[in-house]
Each structure stands twice: as C-alpha cells, then as structure tokens.
Short mmCIF file of C-alpha atoms and ligand atoms in Angstrom, two decimals:
data_model
loop_
_atom_site.label_atom_id
_atom_site.label_comp_id
_atom_site.label_asym_id
_atom_site.label_seq_id
_atom_site.Cartn_x
_atom_site.Cartn_y
_atom_site.Cartn_z
CA MET B 247 88.72 -27.05 -33.56
CA ALA B 248 86.47 -28.98 -35.89
CA THR B 249 88.07 -31.92 -37.62
CA GLU B 250 87.48 -32.46 -41.34
CA ASN B 251 85.38 -35.55 -40.81
CA ASN B 252 82.96 -33.94 -38.42
CA LEU B 253 79.84 -32.31 -39.76
CA LEU B 254 79.06 -30.86 -36.40
CA ASP B 255 81.40 -29.93 -33.59
CA ILE B 256 80.12 -28.47 -30.37
CA LYS B 257 82.12 -27.67 -27.29
CA ASN B 258 80.75 -27.41 -23.80
CA LEU B 259 77.02 -27.41 -24.50
CA LYS B 260 75.02 -26.53 -21.41
CA VAL B 261 71.27 -26.20 -20.96
CA THR B 262 69.60 -24.81 -17.87
CA ILE B 263 65.93 -24.42 -17.08
CA THR B 264 64.54 -21.67 -14.92
CA LYS B 265 60.95 -21.92 -13.79
CA LYS B 266 59.21 -19.05 -12.05
CA ASN B 267 60.15 -18.79 -8.35
CA ARG B 268 62.38 -21.85 -8.61
CA PRO B 269 66.16 -22.13 -8.70
CA GLU B 270 67.87 -22.73 -12.01
CA VAL B 271 68.21 -26.41 -12.89
CA SER B 272 71.12 -27.71 -14.91
CA ILE B 273 69.83 -30.16 -17.54
CA ILE B 274 72.78 -30.57 -19.92
CA LYS B 275 76.03 -30.27 -18.05
CA GLY B 276 78.69 -29.24 -20.53
CA ILE B 277 78.95 -31.82 -23.27
CA ASP B 278 81.26 -31.92 -26.29
CA LEU B 279 79.50 -33.29 -29.32
CA ALA B 280 81.30 -34.29 -32.51
CA LEU B 281 79.15 -35.84 -35.22
CA PRO B 282 81.06 -37.53 -38.05
CA LYS B 283 79.87 -36.69 -41.57
CA GLY B 284 77.73 -39.24 -43.41
CA GLU B 285 77.25 -41.60 -40.49
CA ILE B 286 74.34 -42.75 -38.40
CA ILE B 287 75.25 -41.82 -34.85
CA GLY B 288 73.33 -43.29 -31.96
CA ILE B 289 72.57 -41.30 -28.82
CA VAL B 290 71.54 -43.73 -26.14
CA GLY B 291 70.40 -43.23 -22.59
CA GLU B 292 67.45 -43.84 -20.34
CA SER B 293 64.47 -41.54 -20.07
CA GLY B 294 65.44 -38.18 -18.59
CA SER B 295 69.14 -38.48 -19.44
CA GLY B 296 68.94 -35.39 -21.65
CA LYS B 297 68.89 -36.83 -25.16
CA SER B 298 65.94 -34.79 -26.43
CA MET B 299 67.11 -31.58 -24.78
CA THR B 300 70.49 -31.96 -26.47
CA MET B 301 68.86 -32.47 -29.86
CA LYS B 302 66.44 -29.59 -29.35
CA SER B 303 69.44 -27.40 -28.52
CA LEU B 304 71.00 -28.27 -31.88
CA MET B 305 67.78 -27.38 -33.67
CA SER B 306 67.14 -24.21 -31.58
CA ILE B 307 63.74 -25.45 -30.51
CA LEU B 308 64.23 -25.51 -26.76
CA PRO B 309 61.26 -24.61 -24.53
CA GLU B 310 61.01 -20.95 -23.57
CA ASP B 311 62.28 -21.43 -20.05
CA ALA B 312 65.41 -23.24 -21.24
CA LYS B 313 68.70 -21.51 -21.94
CA MET B 314 71.57 -22.93 -23.92
CA THR B 315 75.23 -21.90 -23.93
CA VAL B 316 78.18 -23.24 -25.92
CA ASP B 317 81.87 -22.40 -26.13
CA SER B 318 81.80 -23.14 -29.87
CA PHE B 319 79.34 -24.51 -32.41
CA SER B 320 80.70 -25.32 -35.82
CA PHE B 321 79.04 -26.91 -38.82
CA ASP B 322 81.09 -28.37 -41.65
CA GLY B 323 84.18 -26.65 -40.33
CA LYS B 324 82.62 -23.18 -40.03
CA ASN B 325 81.33 -21.39 -37.01
CA LEU B 326 77.55 -21.42 -37.20
CA ASN B 327 77.25 -18.09 -35.34
CA ASN B 328 73.54 -17.36 -35.07
CA GLU B 329 72.45 -19.24 -38.19
CA ARG B 330 70.11 -22.17 -37.90
CA LEU B 331 71.51 -25.65 -38.28
CA PRO B 332 70.62 -27.01 -41.74
CA GLY B 333 68.89 -29.93 -40.12
CA ALA B 334 65.48 -31.50 -39.68
CA MET B 335 64.06 -33.45 -36.78
CA ILE B 336 61.46 -36.19 -36.53
CA PHE B 337 59.83 -37.19 -33.29
CA GLN B 338 58.40 -40.21 -31.53
CA ASP B 339 54.80 -39.15 -32.05
CA PRO B 340 54.19 -37.82 -35.56
CA MET B 341 50.73 -36.62 -34.51
CA THR B 342 52.29 -33.84 -32.44
CA ALA B 343 54.02 -32.48 -35.54
CA LEU B 344 50.95 -32.69 -37.77
CA ASN B 345 47.94 -30.40 -37.63
CA PRO B 346 44.90 -32.69 -37.31
CA LEU B 347 42.75 -30.18 -39.20
CA ARG B 348 44.97 -30.07 -42.26
CA THR B 349 45.50 -32.64 -44.99
CA ILE B 350 48.80 -34.42 -45.55
CA GLY B 351 49.10 -32.52 -48.83
CA TYR B 352 48.77 -29.18 -47.03
CA HIS B 353 51.67 -30.03 -44.72
CA LEU B 354 53.95 -31.19 -47.52
CA ILE B 355 53.16 -28.38 -49.93
CA GLU B 356 53.82 -25.85 -47.18
CA VAL B 357 57.30 -27.25 -46.58
CA VAL B 358 58.11 -27.34 -50.31
CA ARG B 359 57.07 -23.72 -50.73
CA ARG B 360 59.00 -22.64 -47.67
CA TYR B 361 62.21 -23.91 -49.23
CA SER B 362 61.71 -23.10 -52.91
CA SER B 363 59.66 -20.60 -54.88
CA VAL B 364 57.44 -22.88 -56.94
CA THR B 365 53.76 -22.78 -57.79
CA LYS B 366 51.27 -24.78 -55.77
CA GLN B 367 50.92 -27.27 -58.63
CA GLU B 368 54.68 -27.76 -58.86
CA ALA B 369 54.90 -28.09 -55.10
CA LYS B 370 52.20 -30.76 -55.23
CA LYS B 371 54.19 -32.77 -57.76
CA ILE B 372 57.33 -32.52 -55.63
CA ALA B 373 55.36 -33.59 -52.56
CA VAL B 374 53.89 -36.64 -54.32
CA LYS B 375 57.35 -37.65 -55.48
CA GLU B 376 58.63 -37.39 -51.93
CA LEU B 377 55.78 -39.59 -50.65
CA ILE B 378 56.76 -42.21 -53.21
CA LYS B 379 60.38 -41.95 -52.07
CA VAL B 380 59.42 -42.73 -48.47
CA GLY B 381 57.37 -45.73 -49.55
CA ILE B 382 53.82 -44.43 -49.30
CA SER B 383 51.39 -46.15 -51.61
CA LEU B 384 48.59 -44.25 -53.37
CA PRO B 385 50.38 -40.95 -52.77
CA GLU B 386 47.80 -38.82 -54.60
CA LYS B 387 45.08 -40.15 -52.33
CA ARG B 388 47.22 -39.69 -49.19
CA MET B 389 47.69 -36.04 -50.10
CA THR B 390 43.94 -35.51 -49.59
CA GLN B 391 43.73 -37.44 -46.33
CA TYR B 392 43.97 -36.15 -42.76
CA PRO B 393 46.62 -37.37 -40.29
CA HIS B 394 44.15 -39.50 -38.30
CA GLU B 395 43.26 -41.44 -41.46
CA LEU B 396 46.81 -42.80 -41.72
CA SER B 397 48.47 -45.53 -39.66
CA GLY B 398 51.25 -44.62 -37.20
CA GLY B 399 53.89 -45.98 -39.55
CA MET B 400 52.50 -44.03 -42.47
CA ARG B 401 52.40 -40.84 -40.40
CA GLN B 402 56.04 -41.35 -39.52
CA ARG B 403 56.83 -41.76 -43.23
CA VAL B 404 55.01 -38.48 -43.91
CA LEU B 405 57.14 -36.79 -41.24
CA ILE B 406 60.27 -38.20 -42.82
CA ALA B 407 59.09 -36.87 -46.20
CA MET B 408 58.49 -33.44 -44.63
CA ALA B 409 61.92 -33.53 -43.06
CA LEU B 410 63.60 -34.40 -46.36
CA LEU B 411 61.73 -31.67 -48.23
CA ALA B 412 63.59 -29.21 -46.01
CA LYS B 413 66.78 -30.47 -47.70
CA PRO B 414 68.62 -31.11 -44.46
CA LYS B 415 72.29 -31.99 -44.16
CA ILE B 416 71.59 -33.62 -40.85
CA LEU B 417 68.51 -35.58 -39.81
CA ILE B 418 67.75 -35.99 -36.14
CA ALA B 419 65.41 -38.87 -35.39
CA ASP B 420 64.27 -38.72 -31.76
CA GLU B 421 62.86 -42.13 -30.79
CA PRO B 422 61.31 -42.40 -34.27
CA THR B 423 59.95 -45.91 -33.79
CA THR B 424 59.12 -46.09 -30.09
CA ALA B 425 55.39 -45.65 -30.69
CA LEU B 426 55.24 -48.23 -33.47
CA ASP B 427 54.81 -51.97 -33.41
CA VAL B 428 57.84 -54.15 -34.08
CA THR B 429 57.27 -54.87 -37.77
CA VAL B 430 56.60 -51.25 -38.63
CA GLN B 431 59.58 -50.25 -36.48
CA ALA B 432 61.88 -52.37 -38.65
CA GLN B 433 60.42 -50.86 -41.84
CA ILE B 434 60.93 -47.29 -40.64
CA LEU B 435 64.50 -48.03 -39.53
CA ASP B 436 65.16 -49.61 -42.92
CA LEU B 437 63.80 -46.51 -44.60
CA ILE B 438 66.01 -44.21 -42.52
CA ARG B 439 69.05 -46.34 -43.31
CA HIS B 440 68.20 -46.36 -47.01
CA LEU B 441 67.58 -42.60 -47.18
CA GLN B 442 70.75 -41.86 -45.23
CA GLN B 443 72.77 -43.60 -47.94
CA GLU B 444 70.74 -42.26 -50.84
CA GLU B 445 70.79 -38.63 -49.67
CA LYS B 446 74.25 -38.84 -48.09
CA LEU B 447 72.80 -37.58 -44.85
CA THR B 448 74.29 -37.50 -41.41
CA VAL B 449 71.69 -39.03 -39.11
CA VAL B 450 71.46 -38.80 -35.34
CA LEU B 451 69.34 -41.60 -33.98
CA VAL B 452 68.15 -40.96 -30.46
CA THR B 453 66.86 -43.96 -28.57
CA HIS B 454 66.76 -45.69 -25.23
CA ASP B 455 67.04 -49.00 -27.08
CA PHE B 456 70.49 -50.51 -27.58
CA GLY B 457 68.99 -53.17 -29.84
CA ILE B 458 68.10 -50.49 -32.37
CA VAL B 459 71.48 -48.73 -32.43
CA ALA B 460 73.31 -52.04 -32.82
CA GLY B 461 72.17 -52.58 -36.37
CA MET B 462 71.90 -48.97 -37.44
CA CYS B 463 74.77 -46.93 -36.07
CA GLN B 464 78.47 -46.69 -36.77
CA SER B 465 79.14 -44.91 -33.51
CA ILE B 466 77.34 -44.43 -30.21
CA LYS B 467 77.29 -41.82 -27.49
CA VAL B 468 75.88 -42.81 -24.14
CA MET B 469 74.13 -40.12 -22.10
CA TYR B 470 73.50 -40.18 -18.39
CA GLN B 471 72.21 -37.34 -16.23
CA GLY B 472 72.94 -34.62 -18.75
CA GLN B 473 76.41 -35.81 -19.68
CA ILE B 474 78.01 -38.04 -22.29
CA VAL B 475 79.57 -40.72 -20.14
CA GLU B 476 80.95 -42.90 -22.91
CA GLU B 477 81.38 -42.80 -26.68
CA GLY B 478 82.96 -44.94 -29.36
CA THR B 479 82.32 -47.12 -32.35
CA THR B 480 79.39 -49.48 -32.05
CA ASP B 481 81.74 -52.42 -31.57
CA GLU B 482 83.71 -50.59 -28.88
CA ILE B 483 80.55 -49.77 -26.97
CA PHE B 484 79.08 -53.24 -27.32
CA TYR B 485 82.18 -55.24 -26.56
CA GLU B 486 84.47 -52.97 -24.56
CA ALA B 487 82.15 -50.69 -22.60
CA ALA B 488 84.05 -49.24 -19.68
CA HIS B 489 81.48 -47.07 -17.92
CA PRO B 490 79.30 -48.84 -15.36
CA TYR B 491 76.18 -47.10 -16.70
CA THR B 492 76.82 -48.36 -20.24
CA LYS B 493 77.33 -51.85 -18.88
CA GLU B 494 74.03 -51.62 -17.04
CA LEU B 495 72.22 -50.41 -20.16
CA LEU B 496 73.67 -53.31 -22.12
CA ARG B 497 72.68 -55.71 -19.37
CA ALA B 498 69.10 -54.42 -19.65
CA ILE B 499 68.69 -55.77 -23.19
CA PRO B 500 66.26 -58.67 -22.88
CA SER B 501 68.23 -61.89 -23.15
CA GLY B 502 65.38 -63.87 -24.66
CA ASP B 503 66.44 -66.70 -22.45
CA LYS B 504 63.37 -68.48 -21.11
CA ASN B 505 64.59 -67.90 -17.61
CA GLY B 506 66.16 -64.56 -18.43
CA LYS B 507 66.01 -61.77 -15.90
CA LEU B 508 64.99 -58.26 -16.72
CA TYR B 509 66.92 -55.56 -14.90
CA ALA B 510 66.09 -51.93 -14.36
CA VAL B 511 69.00 -49.72 -15.28
CA SER B 512 68.80 -46.96 -12.73
CA ASN B 513 68.70 -48.89 -9.49
CA GLN B 514 69.94 -52.25 -10.66
CA GLU B 515 66.97 -53.91 -9.07
CA LEU B 516 65.28 -56.91 -10.53
CA VAL B 517 61.99 -55.65 -11.91
CA SER B 518 60.64 -58.84 -13.34
CA ASP B 519 61.21 -62.43 -12.35
CA THR B 520 61.32 -64.11 -15.70
CA ILE B 521 60.59 -63.47 -19.33
CA ASN B 522 58.42 -66.41 -20.23
CA GLN B 523 57.91 -65.93 -23.93
CA LYS B 524 60.75 -66.47 -26.35
CA GLY B 525 62.43 -63.13 -26.95
CA GLU B 526 63.79 -61.99 -30.29
CA PHE B 527 67.39 -61.87 -29.15
CA GLN B 528 69.46 -64.55 -27.52
CA THR B 529 72.63 -62.91 -26.32
CA LEU B 530 74.26 -59.57 -26.69
CA SER B 531 76.57 -60.68 -29.48
CA GLU B 532 73.66 -62.33 -31.25
CA THR B 533 71.68 -59.12 -30.93
CA HIS B 534 74.46 -57.35 -32.73
CA ARG B 535 74.67 -60.04 -35.42
CA TYR B 536 70.93 -60.21 -35.85
CA LEU B 537 70.63 -56.52 -36.44
CA SER B 538 73.75 -56.02 -38.54
N1 ATP A 613 60.15 -28.23 -20.32
C1 ATP A 613 60.86 -28.75 -19.31
N2 ATP A 613 60.89 -28.14 -18.10
C2 ATP A 613 61.62 -28.64 -17.09
N3 ATP A 613 62.39 -29.74 -17.17
C3 ATP A 613 62.39 -30.39 -18.33
C4 ATP A 613 61.64 -29.95 -19.46
N4 ATP A 613 61.86 -30.80 -20.48
C5 ATP A 613 62.71 -31.75 -20.00
N5 ATP A 613 63.03 -31.49 -18.72
C6 ATP A 613 63.94 -32.27 -17.88
O1 ATP A 613 65.19 -32.34 -18.55
C7 ATP A 613 65.79 -33.60 -18.35
C8 ATP A 613 66.18 -34.18 -19.68
O2 ATP A 613 64.99 -34.41 -20.45
P1 ATP A 613 65.01 -35.01 -21.91
O3 ATP A 613 63.62 -34.93 -22.45
O4 ATP A 613 66.10 -34.39 -22.67
O5 ATP A 613 65.38 -36.54 -21.61
P2 ATP A 613 65.44 -37.75 -22.60
O6 ATP A 613 66.73 -38.45 -22.34
O7 ATP A 613 65.19 -37.30 -23.99
O8 ATP A 613 64.27 -38.66 -22.09
P3 ATP A 613 62.89 -39.00 -22.79
O9 ATP A 613 63.22 -40.03 -23.81
O10 ATP A 613 62.05 -39.51 -21.69
O11 ATP A 613 62.40 -37.70 -23.38
C9 ATP A 613 64.78 -34.44 -17.58
O12 ATP A 613 65.17 -34.45 -16.24
C10 ATP A 613 63.49 -33.71 -17.75
O13 ATP A 613 62.67 -33.88 -16.63
#
C-alpha cells in the first residue's frame, strides 16, 4: 500500500535482460522503491549497481532486450496501470539527448507543442521564458544556436528546461553533473535544488558521488548489485550506516588529507598511494557540513 507521503511506491521491481542465444540475466533483483513527495532523494551506488536501469524502468525507456516486472506500481496513491509516469529524466551527457542537426529552439518548441496546443510563436515565447528560468543568458540567441555551440553546463541547463516544459511531477537526474567541471557542477546542482523548491518537484538524484548527495538530498538509497542494500535519511546514512557496502562507499570519499589514501570500493584495495594536492573536503562530517 502506498503511504500518503509517497509520490511513488513500487513493490518488487525486477529487470532482466535477454540477449540472443544467451541466458537471461537478472539486472534488478526485486527492489521496493518508495519516493517521498517533494523531496530530493539520492540513489547512490557504484557503476553497474543498477541505478540507471532502475530509473529507466520508472520512465519506461528500458532497452528492447530488457524486461521489467513489478508487483505494484502506484503514483500519488493510485495504481499507474499502463499509464506513463508523469516524469522527466535528464542524463549525464546532454549531447545524447539533443539532435546535433537541430537548433536549441527546435528542441524546446517541440516539447512545448507536445504538451500544449499553442502556435509556434507562442511556443517560442514559452521556450524563451523557460531558458531564462534555468539561467541561460541571451535566450533569444541561444534559441538559434546548435547544441555544439553551447558549453556542457549550458547544454545541461537546456535539458533541464526541456524536462520542465514537460510539466513533470517527478524529475529524475541521472548523474547530471558527472561530465561537468566542478564549478559548473555546483551551479547545476544549485539550479536543480532551486527548481525543486520553486516547482514543488520530487527529484531523484542518481549519482556515484556521496559528496553530492550530502548537500542535496533528504534521504538516500544505496544500490549494490541490483538491490537496495540500505536506505534512510541523509544523516542516518552518513552517520549510522550499517551495511558494509555503504561504509565502503563512504570510506571512498577523498579525505583531502595530504597523506590521505584513496580506496576502491569493490575490492577494498588501495588504488592510489597518496592524494598530494589539497582536496576540497577534510573529513566525512566536514563534507556534510560543507555541502549543507
Ligand atoms: N543494454 C544492456 N544490455 C545488457 N546489460 C546491460 C545493459 N545496460 C546495462 N546493463 C547491465 O546492467 C547492470 C546495471 O547497469 P546500470 O547502467 O543500471 O548501472 P549504473 O549503476 O547506472 O552504472 P553506471 O553509472 O555506470 O551507468 C550492469 O551490470 C550493466 O552492465
């Protein structure tokens, strides 16, 4: 049963992949997913743990050879049946979601007109307004430019604008800043946080980076090998993690200590002797404070 505070409630989500002449592979192994309304929820786990597959399941955009099953899938207290989730998703590399041969304006106007019956001129005005909302300067000019003419950060802002034009109730951001440099990363995260409050969105922030979820998320789910191995409030996860995998992930945050060690999560081996340059974060608790 869905609780009142959950926007999304999924029971026993499984995803399998079947390739030609190969046995079926279980990718997501029966997870229960409850996403509280109006929060930013972090999904954390190393590469290959199943974060993206889980999110693609929610959005019904799994690859052709993947099959998803659930025991129940409810949205805002109602069974979603076969309807699409009123959500939008942004990805690590905005280039993959943008057609290099089309202008930014083309992309935005297309989304506006998909969701409301307005003229092209009206759609253009709405699109320009949305570009302003996501902090893009010279929006009229940007409308005429092609994706490659924009910086990575600007492209990600365009994707966020496109996502918002779809009027989602839930925004899934899958490693939205991984491809960006640190300063731009912080700006995009700020934008997501700001929009989440402004639009009263529920946001799912998928990342392998605990540093990012610390300052952004109210709650965290930790994924490992296709399962959620631990979940709780951000404080619970940071200060009272019980699962060994969570502890290892936390231990893998660079200490910033001059003689700090960098550990790999999966095999617990030392992968680097020392971090010589001064890191941004000093200790785990300082990481949390710094980002809060
Ligand atoms: N199209 C595909 N065909 C077969 N296996 C796949 C496919 N896509 C993903 N997988 C496998 O599913 C598992 C989960 O992948 P997923 O992309 O969800 O991981 P992730 O946690 O999001 O990691 P990353 O951040 O690296 O994408 C991995 O073992 C991956 O190899």
